[in-house]
Amino acid sequence: MSKILVTGGLGYIGSHTVVELQDEGYDVVIIDNLSNSSIEVLSRITSITGVKPAFEQIDLKNKEDVKQFFKKYTIDGVIHFAASKAVGESVDEPLKYYENNITTLTYVLKEMTANNVKNFIFSSSCTVYGQADELPITENAPTKPAESPYGATKKMGEIIIEDTTKATDLNAIALRYFNPIGAHETAKIGELPLGVPQNLIPYVVQTAAGIRECLSVFGDDYDTPDGTAIRDYIHVVDLAKAHIVALNRLLKNENKAKCEFFNIGTGTGSSVLDVINAFEKATNKKVNYKTVDRRAGDITSAFADTSLANKELGWKAELSLEVALASSWKWQESL
Ligand code: UD1
């Protein structure tokens, strides 16, 4: 049974991935500093899978703790989620982002190579493409200058990892997520709300729940069929499963390059109004909304060409937008 380190394993995508790993029989050890997660998630994961994952409360900024961790455990692969992810905050506190997302990455990679741990999966983002010139977006689309320090850490992270694979025995896969949404069907884990939501789906759900008065639709004058911006919303459980197949590929030495990049999305673009309509259909709840100005830094349209992941990983998103939105609602109700 391979032992897999999941950093940020109590976070939103991390916790769903831990569940899928355990379901596949992997032995999981989680590192999390609880900066944007709750220790309660550990028992919730346990109640879904019946197996309590090992847990170390470590802040990856503490180099010595990272070193000691890799002395204590014999690890076969690492899935690295731990990072800060609020775009707006990253503009105000860039150094926090460079330290949390880049310094920590170098510490993890350094200890991996020092301890002969060869398999690494990285949480990247479609943000590396910016507004792509062609849609759907393939992995060959050029990366664009980052719109924020957060985006810059994802671009730099990919470069640091690829350089490391060139110089060492490390093999890596960077998964470029489109927009992750939804929650586990048990409603035991999901995205923990923290203050006023910045992302669309948490805002939609809280508006339907009466926590927020009215959703602001940021712009209806985009060059899209209904004027609102288009994204590729992927169910977090489908996304979690992509990590398992990517990990299997590395563990079985089936990767075709030392560092590979895959788009992880559904391949379908949905506008903001599509999302509102799908949510209302899936839940029978009304969403109050009004149109306001565009949000600075937003792009018009992004959705994935997923054929590379379909072909090479044998992975495909299976859950619909409605199913994802219904699961977000069920999660909200459980809160
Ligand atoms: C954002 C980040 C992206 C990050 C991702 C993580 C920005 C500019 N981009 O993606 O880098 O990887 O989150 O999940 O922040 N919208 C509304 N009203 C709202 C909230 C959003 O109309 O209250 C619209 C947005 O304008 C956008 C769409 O909904 O068109 C999706 O927004 P959001 O959920 O914030 O995701 P992204 O901006 O695509």
Short mmCIF file of C-alpha atoms and ligand atoms in Angstrom, two decimals:
data_model
loop_
_atom_site.label_atom_id
_atom_site.label_comp_id
_atom_site.label_asym_id
_atom_site.label_seq_id
_atom_site.Cartn_x
_atom_site.Cartn_y
_atom_site.Cartn_z
CA MET A 1 0.00 0.00 0.00
CA SER A 2 1.61 3.26 -1.11
CA LYS A 3 1.85 6.04 1.44
CA ILE A 4 0.82 9.41 0.06
CA LEU A 5 1.43 12.79 1.64
CA VAL A 6 -1.40 15.25 1.01
CA THR A 7 -0.41 18.78 1.99
CA GLY A 8 -3.41 20.98 2.65
CA GLY A 9 -5.39 17.75 3.06
CA LEU A 10 -8.00 19.34 5.31
CA GLY A 11 -8.82 22.06 2.78
CA TYR A 12 -11.56 22.08 0.18
CA ILE A 13 -10.01 20.12 -2.69
CA GLY A 14 -7.52 18.35 -0.43
CA SER A 15 -10.19 16.75 1.78
CA HIS A 16 -12.15 15.44 -1.22
CA THR A 17 -8.93 14.00 -2.64
CA VAL A 18 -8.07 12.29 0.65
CA VAL A 19 -11.47 10.56 0.56
CA GLU A 20 -10.86 9.30 -3.00
CA LEU A 21 -7.32 8.17 -2.12
CA GLN A 22 -8.55 6.20 0.87
CA ASP A 23 -11.35 4.67 -1.21
CA GLU A 24 -8.64 3.47 -3.61
CA GLY A 25 -6.77 1.86 -0.72
CA TYR A 26 -3.97 4.41 -0.36
CA ASP A 27 -2.44 5.06 3.02
CA VAL A 28 -2.74 8.82 3.52
CA VAL A 29 -0.86 11.22 5.74
CA ILE A 30 -2.07 14.80 5.83
CA ILE A 31 -0.07 17.92 6.55
CA ASP A 32 -2.14 21.02 7.24
CA ASN A 33 -1.47 24.18 9.25
CA LEU A 34 -5.21 24.83 9.79
CA SER A 35 -4.78 28.39 8.48
CA ASN A 36 -7.84 28.06 6.26
CA SER A 37 -9.30 24.75 7.42
CA SER A 38 -10.71 23.08 10.50
CA ILE A 39 -9.44 20.05 12.43
CA GLU A 40 -13.03 18.80 12.42
CA VAL A 41 -12.58 17.89 8.75
CA LEU A 42 -10.34 15.02 9.89
CA SER A 43 -13.19 13.26 11.70
CA ARG A 44 -15.54 14.03 8.83
CA ILE A 45 -13.19 12.35 6.37
CA THR A 46 -12.97 9.42 8.79
CA SER A 47 -16.74 9.13 8.99
CA ILE A 48 -16.98 8.97 5.17
CA THR A 49 -14.20 6.44 4.57
CA GLY A 50 -14.09 4.55 7.87
CA VAL A 51 -10.33 5.11 8.05
CA LYS A 52 -8.64 7.88 10.00
CA PRO A 53 -5.79 9.38 7.98
CA ALA A 54 -2.55 10.20 9.78
CA PHE A 55 -2.32 13.92 10.49
CA GLU A 56 0.57 16.27 11.23
CA GLN A 57 -0.16 19.89 12.04
CA ILE A 58 2.82 21.42 10.32
CA ASP A 59 3.32 24.80 8.75
CA LEU A 60 5.40 24.18 5.62
CA LYS A 61 7.12 27.55 6.14
CA ASN A 62 9.03 25.86 8.98
CA LYS A 63 11.84 24.27 7.04
CA GLU A 64 13.01 22.17 9.97
CA ASP A 65 9.52 20.69 10.48
CA VAL A 66 9.38 19.70 6.81
CA LYS A 67 12.77 18.02 7.18
CA GLN A 68 11.69 16.12 10.30
CA PHE A 69 8.49 15.01 8.60
CA PHE A 70 10.34 13.33 5.76
CA LYS A 71 12.62 11.63 8.33
CA LYS A 72 9.61 10.29 10.21
CA TYR A 73 7.60 8.97 7.25
CA THR A 74 8.53 6.92 4.19
CA ILE A 75 6.48 8.55 1.46
CA ASP A 76 5.79 7.23 -2.07
CA GLY A 77 4.15 10.32 -3.51
CA VAL A 78 3.08 13.84 -2.64
CA ILE A 79 -0.06 15.70 -3.67
CA HIS A 80 0.60 19.33 -2.87
CA PHE A 81 -2.47 21.49 -2.22
CA ALA A 82 -1.25 23.64 0.65
CA ALA A 83 -1.33 27.25 -0.57
CA SER A 84 -3.14 30.53 -0.17
CA LYS A 85 -5.72 31.15 -2.85
CA ALA A 86 -7.53 34.47 -2.48
CA VAL A 87 -6.80 36.56 -5.55
CA GLY A 88 -7.71 39.95 -3.99
CA GLU A 89 -5.74 39.28 -0.82
CA SER A 90 -2.71 38.34 -2.89
CA VAL A 91 -2.71 41.81 -4.46
CA ASP A 92 -2.67 43.42 -1.00
CA GLU A 93 -0.22 40.97 0.57
CA PRO A 94 2.04 39.67 -2.20
CA LEU A 95 4.81 38.54 0.12
CA LYS A 96 2.40 36.35 2.05
CA TYR A 97 1.61 34.61 -1.25
CA TYR A 98 5.21 34.25 -2.36
CA GLU A 99 6.16 32.86 1.04
CA ASN A 100 3.13 30.56 1.49
CA ASN A 101 3.03 29.27 -2.07
CA ILE A 102 6.60 29.44 -3.32
CA THR A 103 8.96 29.19 -0.32
CA THR A 104 6.98 26.21 1.00
CA LEU A 105 7.03 24.53 -2.42
CA THR A 106 10.82 24.72 -2.53
CA TYR A 107 11.05 23.20 0.98
CA VAL A 108 8.79 20.30 0.05
CA LEU A 109 10.64 19.63 -3.22
CA LYS A 110 14.00 19.88 -1.49
CA GLU A 111 13.08 17.28 1.12
CA MET A 112 11.46 15.06 -1.50
CA THR A 113 14.62 14.97 -3.60
CA ALA A 114 16.81 14.57 -0.49
CA ASN A 115 14.73 11.56 0.57
CA ASN A 116 14.31 10.02 -2.86
CA VAL A 117 10.55 10.66 -3.07
CA LYS A 118 9.94 10.79 -6.80
CA ASN A 119 6.27 11.44 -7.46
CA PHE A 120 4.67 14.86 -7.19
CA ILE A 121 1.23 16.19 -8.12
CA PHE A 122 0.77 19.97 -8.13
CA SER A 123 -2.39 22.09 -7.86
CA SER A 124 -2.10 24.44 -10.75
CA SER A 125 -4.78 26.60 -12.28
CA CYS A 126 -6.22 27.68 -15.61
CA THR A 127 -5.25 31.15 -14.42
CA VAL A 128 -1.85 30.46 -16.08
CA TYR A 129 -3.55 30.92 -19.48
CA GLY A 130 -5.09 34.33 -18.70
CA GLN A 131 -7.57 35.19 -21.47
CA ALA A 132 -6.60 32.54 -23.99
CA ASP A 133 -6.66 33.49 -27.66
CA GLU A 134 -8.43 30.27 -28.65
CA LEU A 135 -11.23 28.34 -26.98
CA PRO A 136 -11.45 25.64 -25.77
CA ILE A 137 -8.03 25.98 -24.12
CA THR A 138 -5.47 23.27 -24.81
CA GLU A 139 -2.34 22.66 -22.76
CA ASN A 140 -0.33 24.12 -25.65
CA ALA A 141 -1.93 27.53 -25.26
CA PRO A 142 0.74 30.03 -24.23
CA THR A 143 0.77 31.12 -20.61
CA LYS A 144 0.07 34.82 -20.09
CA PRO A 145 1.43 37.38 -17.61
CA ALA A 146 -0.26 36.76 -14.26
CA GLU A 147 -3.09 39.10 -13.24
CA SER A 148 -2.24 38.76 -9.54
CA PRO A 149 0.47 37.51 -7.19
CA TYR A 150 -1.72 34.45 -6.62
CA GLY A 151 -1.68 33.71 -10.35
CA ALA A 152 2.05 34.38 -10.45
CA THR A 153 2.65 31.73 -7.77
CA LYS A 154 0.89 29.12 -9.91
CA LYS A 155 2.97 30.02 -12.96
CA MET A 156 6.20 30.12 -10.97
CA GLY A 157 5.27 26.93 -9.17
CA GLU A 158 5.05 25.11 -12.50
CA ILE A 159 8.45 26.47 -13.55
CA ILE A 160 10.11 25.52 -10.26
CA ILE A 161 8.70 22.01 -10.47
CA GLU A 162 9.65 21.48 -14.11
CA ASP A 163 13.20 22.73 -13.45
CA THR A 164 13.46 20.34 -10.51
CA THR A 165 12.32 17.38 -12.63
CA LYS A 166 15.04 18.24 -15.16
CA ALA A 167 17.76 18.23 -12.52
CA THR A 168 16.66 15.33 -10.30
CA ASP A 169 14.80 12.00 -10.30
CA LEU A 170 11.55 13.81 -9.57
CA ASN A 171 8.54 13.16 -11.81
CA ALA A 172 5.65 15.59 -11.65
CA ILE A 173 2.19 16.28 -12.98
CA ALA A 174 0.67 19.74 -12.74
CA LEU A 175 -3.11 19.71 -12.91
CA ARG A 176 -4.52 22.96 -14.21
CA TYR A 177 -7.90 23.23 -12.56
CA PHE A 178 -10.70 25.19 -14.11
CA ASN A 179 -13.38 26.32 -11.60
CA PRO A 180 -13.91 23.74 -8.83
CA ILE A 181 -17.39 23.72 -7.27
CA GLY A 182 -19.70 21.43 -5.31
CA ALA A 183 -19.26 19.23 -2.29
CA HIS A 184 -19.17 15.57 -1.32
CA GLU A 185 -22.53 13.80 -1.77
CA THR A 186 -22.63 13.01 1.97
CA ALA A 187 -22.49 16.77 2.68
CA LYS A 188 -19.87 15.96 5.33
CA ILE A 189 -17.14 17.92 3.57
CA GLY A 190 -17.27 20.97 1.31
CA GLU A 191 -15.86 24.45 0.99
CA LEU A 192 -15.81 26.16 4.39
CA PRO A 193 -17.26 29.65 4.18
CA LEU A 194 -14.98 32.38 5.47
CA GLY A 195 -16.41 35.89 5.42
CA VAL A 196 -18.04 37.28 2.31
CA PRO A 197 -17.58 34.82 -0.57
CA GLN A 198 -15.49 36.05 -3.49
CA ASN A 199 -16.29 33.13 -5.80
CA LEU A 200 -19.55 32.74 -7.67
CA ILE A 201 -21.03 29.51 -6.35
CA PRO A 202 -20.60 30.20 -2.61
CA TYR A 203 -22.22 33.60 -3.24
CA VAL A 204 -25.13 32.06 -5.17
CA VAL A 205 -25.70 29.48 -2.45
CA GLN A 206 -25.57 32.01 0.40
CA THR A 207 -27.96 34.29 -1.47
CA ALA A 208 -30.46 31.45 -1.91
CA ALA A 209 -30.05 30.68 1.81
CA GLY A 210 -30.86 34.29 2.72
CA ILE A 211 -27.39 34.97 4.18
CA ARG A 212 -26.69 37.48 1.38
CA GLU A 213 -29.37 39.76 0.06
CA CYS A 214 -28.49 39.87 -3.59
CA LEU A 215 -25.90 38.38 -5.91
CA SER A 216 -24.02 40.88 -8.04
CA VAL A 217 -23.50 39.60 -11.56
CA PHE A 218 -20.22 41.17 -12.60
CA GLY A 219 -20.87 42.50 -16.09
CA ASP A 220 -23.46 41.69 -18.76
CA ASP A 221 -21.63 43.34 -21.64
CA TYR A 222 -19.09 40.62 -22.36
CA ASP A 223 -18.80 39.26 -25.86
CA THR A 224 -20.71 36.08 -24.99
CA PRO A 225 -24.21 34.85 -25.98
CA ASP A 226 -25.93 36.33 -22.88
CA GLY A 227 -23.30 38.98 -22.09
CA THR A 228 -22.08 37.35 -18.85
CA ALA A 229 -18.67 35.76 -18.44
CA ILE A 230 -18.08 32.10 -19.16
CA ARG A 231 -16.21 29.54 -17.02
CA ASP A 232 -15.77 25.78 -16.87
CA TYR A 233 -17.24 24.65 -13.54
CA ILE A 234 -16.05 21.23 -12.44
CA HIS A 235 -17.40 19.12 -9.58
CA VAL A 236 -14.77 18.85 -6.85
CA VAL A 237 -15.27 15.06 -6.69
CA ASP A 238 -14.45 14.72 -10.40
CA LEU A 239 -11.44 16.96 -9.78
CA ALA A 240 -10.35 14.86 -6.78
CA LYS A 241 -10.50 11.72 -8.95
CA ALA A 242 -8.17 13.31 -11.50
CA HIS A 243 -5.50 13.39 -8.78
CA ILE A 244 -5.82 9.65 -8.22
CA VAL A 245 -5.33 8.77 -11.89
CA ALA A 246 -2.44 11.23 -12.18
CA LEU A 247 -0.81 9.70 -9.11
CA ASN A 248 -1.32 6.15 -10.46
CA ARG A 249 0.33 7.22 -13.69
CA LEU A 250 3.45 8.35 -11.83
CA LEU A 251 3.56 5.36 -9.48
CA LYS A 252 3.34 3.00 -12.47
CA ASN A 253 5.95 4.99 -14.41
CA GLU A 254 3.47 5.56 -17.22
CA ASN A 255 4.23 9.25 -17.57
CA LYS A 256 5.59 10.31 -20.95
CA ALA A 257 7.66 13.23 -19.71
CA LYS A 258 9.34 14.14 -16.43
CA CYS A 259 6.90 16.97 -15.98
CA GLU A 260 3.42 16.85 -17.50
CA PHE A 261 0.56 19.35 -17.56
CA PHE A 262 -3.12 18.53 -17.83
CA ASN A 263 -6.25 20.65 -18.01
CA ILE A 264 -8.85 19.46 -15.54
CA GLY A 265 -12.26 20.78 -16.46
CA THR A 266 -15.51 19.55 -17.98
CA GLY A 267 -14.91 21.01 -21.43
CA THR A 268 -18.18 22.95 -21.23
CA GLY A 269 -18.42 26.68 -20.67
CA SER A 270 -21.27 28.11 -18.60
CA SER A 271 -22.14 31.77 -18.23
CA VAL A 272 -23.00 33.37 -14.90
CA LEU A 273 -26.66 33.38 -15.94
CA ASP A 274 -26.42 29.70 -16.95
CA VAL A 275 -25.18 28.97 -13.43
CA ILE A 276 -28.03 30.88 -11.80
CA ASN A 277 -30.59 29.10 -13.99
CA ALA A 278 -29.04 25.68 -13.37
CA PHE A 279 -28.96 26.33 -9.64
CA GLU A 280 -32.63 27.34 -9.58
CA LYS A 281 -33.56 24.28 -11.61
CA ALA A 282 -31.50 21.90 -9.47
CA THR A 283 -32.72 23.23 -6.11
CA ASN A 284 -36.06 24.95 -6.70
CA LYS A 285 -34.62 27.96 -4.90
CA LYS A 286 -34.69 31.51 -6.23
CA VAL A 287 -31.52 33.56 -6.48
CA ASN A 288 -31.91 37.33 -6.18
CA TYR A 289 -29.48 39.01 -8.49
CA LYS A 290 -28.65 42.31 -10.11
CA THR A 291 -26.17 43.22 -12.78
CA VAL A 292 -23.28 45.48 -11.82
CA ASP A 293 -20.02 46.55 -13.47
CA ARG A 294 -17.40 44.06 -14.51
CA ARG A 295 -14.96 42.94 -11.80
CA ALA A 296 -11.41 44.14 -12.41
CA GLY A 297 -9.11 41.43 -13.67
CA ASP A 298 -11.90 39.10 -14.87
CA ILE A 299 -11.56 37.45 -18.25
CA THR A 300 -14.41 36.92 -20.71
CA SER A 301 -14.32 33.22 -21.24
CA ALA A 302 -12.34 30.15 -20.22
CA PHE A 303 -13.15 26.51 -20.74
CA ALA A 304 -10.95 23.49 -21.18
CA ASP A 305 -10.09 21.22 -24.02
CA THR A 306 -9.82 18.09 -21.90
CA SER A 307 -8.83 15.66 -24.64
CA LEU A 308 -5.29 15.26 -23.35
CA ALA A 309 -6.48 14.26 -19.86
CA ASN A 310 -9.17 12.04 -21.44
CA LYS A 311 -6.60 10.24 -23.56
CA GLU A 312 -3.54 10.11 -21.35
CA LEU A 313 -5.10 9.83 -17.90
CA GLY A 314 -8.23 7.96 -19.00
CA TRP A 315 -10.09 10.54 -16.95
CA LYS A 316 -13.24 12.46 -17.79
CA ALA A 317 -15.52 14.66 -15.69
CA GLU A 318 -18.76 12.77 -15.09
CA LEU A 319 -20.93 14.95 -12.86
CA SER A 320 -23.16 17.64 -14.35
CA LEU A 321 -23.38 21.30 -13.39
CA GLU A 322 -26.83 20.64 -11.85
CA VAL A 323 -25.50 17.76 -9.73
CA ALA A 324 -22.59 19.95 -8.58
CA LEU A 325 -24.86 22.88 -7.70
CA ALA A 326 -27.31 20.61 -5.87
CA SER A 327 -24.40 19.26 -3.80
CA SER A 328 -23.30 22.82 -2.96
CA TRP A 329 -26.82 23.54 -1.77
CA LYS A 330 -27.00 20.35 0.31
CA TRP A 331 -23.66 21.32 1.89
CA GLN A 332 -24.94 24.81 2.66
CA GLU A 333 -28.03 23.34 4.30
CA SER A 334 -25.90 21.04 6.43
CA LEU A 335 -24.03 24.10 7.73
C1 UD1 B 1 -11.13 32.95 -9.42
C2 UD1 B 1 -9.77 33.49 -9.60
C3 UD1 B 1 -8.87 32.43 -10.13
C4 UD1 B 1 -8.83 31.28 -9.15
C5 UD1 B 1 -10.24 30.80 -8.88
C6 UD1 B 1 -10.21 29.84 -7.74
C7 UD1 B 1 -10.15 35.89 -10.02
C8 UD1 B 1 -10.04 36.99 -11.03
N1 UD1 B 1 -9.81 34.67 -10.46
O1 UD1 B 1 -11.60 32.49 -10.69
O2 UD1 B 1 -7.57 32.91 -10.34
O3 UD1 B 1 -8.07 30.23 -9.67
O4 UD1 B 1 -11.09 31.88 -8.51
O5 UD1 B 1 -11.48 29.32 -7.51
O6 UD1 B 1 -10.54 36.10 -8.91
N2 UD1 B 1 -19.01 36.35 -10.41
C9 UD1 B 1 -20.13 37.15 -10.28
N3 UD1 B 1 -20.53 37.52 -9.03
C10 UD1 B 1 -19.88 37.13 -7.90
C11 UD1 B 1 -18.73 36.29 -8.03
C12 UD1 B 1 -18.33 35.95 -9.31
O7 UD1 B 1 -20.74 37.53 -11.28
O8 UD1 B 1 -20.29 37.50 -6.79
C13 UD1 B 1 -18.58 35.95 -11.76
C14 UD1 B 1 -17.17 36.37 -12.10
O9 UD1 B 1 -17.15 37.65 -12.67
C15 UD1 B 1 -16.75 35.28 -13.07
C16 UD1 B 1 -17.52 34.04 -12.58
O10 UD1 B 1 -18.59 34.54 -11.78
O11 UD1 B 1 -17.19 35.58 -14.35
C17 UD1 B 1 -16.67 33.13 -11.75
O12 UD1 B 1 -16.04 33.85 -10.73
P1 UD1 B 1 -15.20 33.16 -9.56
O13 UD1 B 1 -16.01 32.08 -8.95
O14 UD1 B 1 -14.69 34.22 -8.66
O15 UD1 B 1 -14.01 32.43 -10.31
P2 UD1 B 1 -12.91 33.05 -11.32
O16 UD1 B 1 -12.89 34.51 -11.28
O17 UD1 B 1 -13.10 32.39 -12.63
#
